[in-house]
Amino acid sequence: MAQTYEYPMFSPNERAKLYKRLTNDMPIEIANGEKITVQGNRYAYIGKFKWVEHTEKQDGDEQPLDGLLIANSYLTIKTNSLMKFSEGDIIRLSDDTPFAGFWIITDGLTTDYAFTPKRIQRYQYLPLSSAGLS
C-alpha cells in the first residue's frame, strides 16, 4: 500500500510550486483523481510543497556548446512531499528567498526512507539547476 500521510516538516520558506513536464501521450492523474492525456511537450502546474535548502547555492559556468560559456547556479533542496518529481520538471521558488526563480530538476534525484517497521518516506532530495528566469 502506498504512503498517503505526509509527515510534518518545518520550513521558513514559502511553499515552492511544481510544474510537471508532460510528454507526448502521457497519462497524468490530476488532484481530483481524474486522468488526462497530454499531447506534445508541455508543463502544467501540479501543486505546492514545503522545502528547505539542503546544500549551498553554487555558481559556475556551463558550456552546452563549444565556445559558449553561460553562467549557471546549482542547488539541492529537500522536501517531505509525496509528490512524484522527475528529471526535467520545473520548480518555482518563492521571491522571499535568495533562490527566487525557476529551477530545473537535474539528474541525481534521491529519496530517503525510515523503517518503522513499514518503509516510510522521510525526504526527497531534488538537485536543481537554474533555468535563468525569475
CSV table of C-alpha atoms in Angstrom, one decimal:
chain,number,residue,atom,x,y,z
A,1,MET,CA,0.0,0.0,0.0
A,2,ALA,CA,1.3,3.4,-0.9
A,3,GLN,CA,2.1,6.0,1.7
A,4,THR,CA,-0.7,8.6,1.9
A,5,TYR,CA,0.3,10.6,5.0
A,6,GLU,CA,2.8,13.4,4.6
A,7,TYR,CA,4.7,13.9,7.9
A,8,PRO,CA,5.1,17.4,9.3
A,9,MET,CA,8.2,19.4,8.3
A,10,PHE,CA,9.2,22.9,9.4
A,11,SER,CA,10.1,25.3,6.6
A,12,PRO,CA,10.8,29.0,7.0
A,13,ASN,CA,10.2,29.3,3.2
A,14,GLU,CA,7.0,29.9,1.3
A,15,ARG,CA,5.9,26.8,-0.5
A,16,ALA,CA,7.5,26.1,-3.9
A,17,LYS,CA,5.4,25.3,-7.0
A,18,LEU,CA,5.9,22.2,-9.1
A,19,TYR,CA,5.4,22.4,-12.9
A,20,LYS,CA,5.4,18.8,-14.2
A,21,ARG,CA,7.0,18.1,-17.6
A,22,LEU,CA,4.4,16.3,-19.6
A,23,THR,CA,5.4,14.5,-22.7
A,24,ASN,CA,3.6,13.1,-25.7
A,25,ASP,CA,0.6,10.9,-24.9
A,26,MET,CA,1.5,10.7,-21.2
A,27,PRO,CA,-1.5,9.9,-18.9
A,28,ILE,CA,-1.4,12.2,-15.8
A,29,GLU,CA,-3.5,12.0,-12.7
A,30,ILE,CA,-4.7,15.4,-11.5
A,31,ALA,CA,-5.7,16.5,-8.0
A,32,ASN,CA,-9.3,15.2,-8.0
A,33,GLY,CA,-8.3,11.7,-9.1
A,34,GLU,CA,-9.2,12.1,-12.8
A,35,LYS,CA,-6.7,11.3,-15.5
A,36,ILE,CA,-5.9,13.4,-18.6
A,37,THR,CA,-3.7,12.6,-21.6
A,38,VAL,CA,-1.2,15.2,-22.7
A,39,GLN,CA,-0.1,15.6,-26.3
A,40,GLY,CA,3.1,17.4,-27.0
A,41,ASN,CA,5.7,18.6,-24.6
A,42,ARG,CA,4.1,20.9,-22.0
A,43,TYR,CA,4.4,22.0,-18.4
A,44,ALA,CA,1.5,22.0,-16.1
A,45,TYR,CA,1.1,23.3,-12.5
A,46,ILE,CA,0.7,20.4,-10.2
A,47,GLY,CA,0.8,21.9,-6.7
A,48,LYS,CA,2.8,23.4,-3.9
A,49,PHE,CA,5.2,21.8,-1.4
A,50,LYS,CA,7.3,22.6,1.6
A,51,TRP,CA,11.1,22.7,1.1
A,52,VAL,CA,14.3,23.6,2.9
A,53,GLU,CA,17.8,24.2,1.5
A,54,HIS,CA,20.0,21.0,1.6
A,55,THR,CA,23.2,22.4,0.0
A,56,GLU,CA,24.5,25.9,-0.5
A,57,LYS,CA,23.8,27.6,-3.9
A,58,GLN,CA,26.8,27.2,-6.2
A,59,ASP,CA,27.5,29.4,-9.1
A,60,GLY,CA,29.6,28.3,-12.0
A,61,ASP,CA,29.9,28.3,-15.8
A,62,GLU,CA,28.5,25.7,-18.1
A,63,GLN,CA,29.4,25.0,-21.7
A,64,PRO,CA,26.5,23.4,-23.5
A,65,LEU,CA,28.2,24.1,-26.9
A,66,ASP,CA,31.9,24.5,-27.7
A,67,GLY,CA,32.9,28.1,-27.1
A,68,LEU,CA,29.6,29.1,-25.5
A,69,LEU,CA,30.1,29.7,-21.7
A,70,ILE,CA,27.0,30.6,-19.8
A,71,ALA,CA,26.6,31.3,-16.1
A,72,ASN,CA,24.6,28.8,-14.1
A,73,SER,CA,23.7,28.1,-10.5
A,74,TYR,CA,23.1,24.8,-8.7
A,75,LEU,CA,21.3,24.0,-5.5
A,76,THR,CA,19.9,20.9,-3.8
A,77,ILE,CA,16.7,21.2,-1.7
A,78,LYS,CA,14.9,18.6,0.4
A,79,THR,CA,11.1,18.1,0.8
A,80,ASN,CA,8.8,15.8,2.7
A,81,SER,CA,6.3,16.0,-0.1
A,82,LEU,CA,4.8,12.8,-1.5
A,83,MET,CA,4.5,14.4,-5.0
A,84,LYS,CA,6.3,12.5,-7.8
A,85,PHE,CA,9.3,14.5,-9.0
A,86,SER,CA,11.1,13.7,-12.3
A,87,GLU,CA,14.2,14.9,-14.1
A,88,GLY,CA,13.2,17.9,-16.3
A,89,ASP,CA,10.3,19.2,-14.1
A,90,ILE,CA,10.4,22.9,-13.2
A,91,ILE,CA,10.3,24.2,-9.6
A,92,ARG,CA,9.4,27.8,-8.8
A,93,LEU,CA,11.0,29.0,-5.6
A,94,SER,CA,9.3,32.0,-3.9
A,95,ASP,CA,10.6,35.6,-4.0
A,96,ASP,CA,11.1,35.7,-0.2
A,97,THR,CA,14.3,33.6,-0.6
A,98,PRO,CA,17.7,34.3,-2.1
A,99,PHE,CA,17.0,31.4,-4.6
A,100,ALA,CA,13.9,33.0,-6.1
A,101,GLY,CA,13.1,32.0,-9.7
A,102,PHE,CA,12.7,28.9,-11.8
A,103,TRP,CA,14.8,25.8,-11.4
A,104,ILE,CA,15.0,22.6,-13.4
A,105,ILE,CA,15.4,19.2,-11.6
A,106,THR,CA,18.6,17.6,-12.8
A,107,ASP,CA,20.0,14.0,-12.6
A,108,GLY,CA,20.5,12.6,-9.1
A,109,LEU,CA,17.0,12.8,-7.5
A,110,THR,CA,17.1,10.6,-4.4
A,111,THR,CA,14.6,9.6,-1.7
A,112,ASP,CA,15.4,8.9,2.0
A,113,TYR,CA,13.3,6.3,3.9
A,114,ALA,CA,12.8,5.3,7.5
A,115,PHE,CA,11.8,1.8,8.5
A,116,THR,CA,9.4,1.8,11.5
A,117,PRO,CA,8.5,-1.2,10.8
A,118,LYS,CA,7.0,-0.1,7.5
A,119,ARG,CA,9.0,1.8,4.9
A,120,ILE,CA,8.1,5.4,5.3
A,121,GLN,CA,9.4,8.2,3.1
A,122,ARG,CA,11.3,10.9,5.0
A,123,TYR,CA,12.7,13.3,2.4
A,124,GLN,CA,13.2,13.6,-1.3
A,125,TYR,CA,16.4,15.4,-2.4
A,126,LEU,CA,16.0,17.5,-5.5
A,127,PRO,CA,19.2,18.6,-7.3
A,128,LEU,CA,18.3,21.8,-9.2
A,129,SER,CA,19.9,23.9,-12.0
A,130,SER,CA,18.9,27.5,-12.6
A,131,ALA,CA,16.5,28.0,-15.6
A,132,GLY,CA,17.7,31.6,-15.8
A,133,LEU,CA,14.2,33.0,-15.4
A,134,SER,CA,12.8,34.8,-12.4
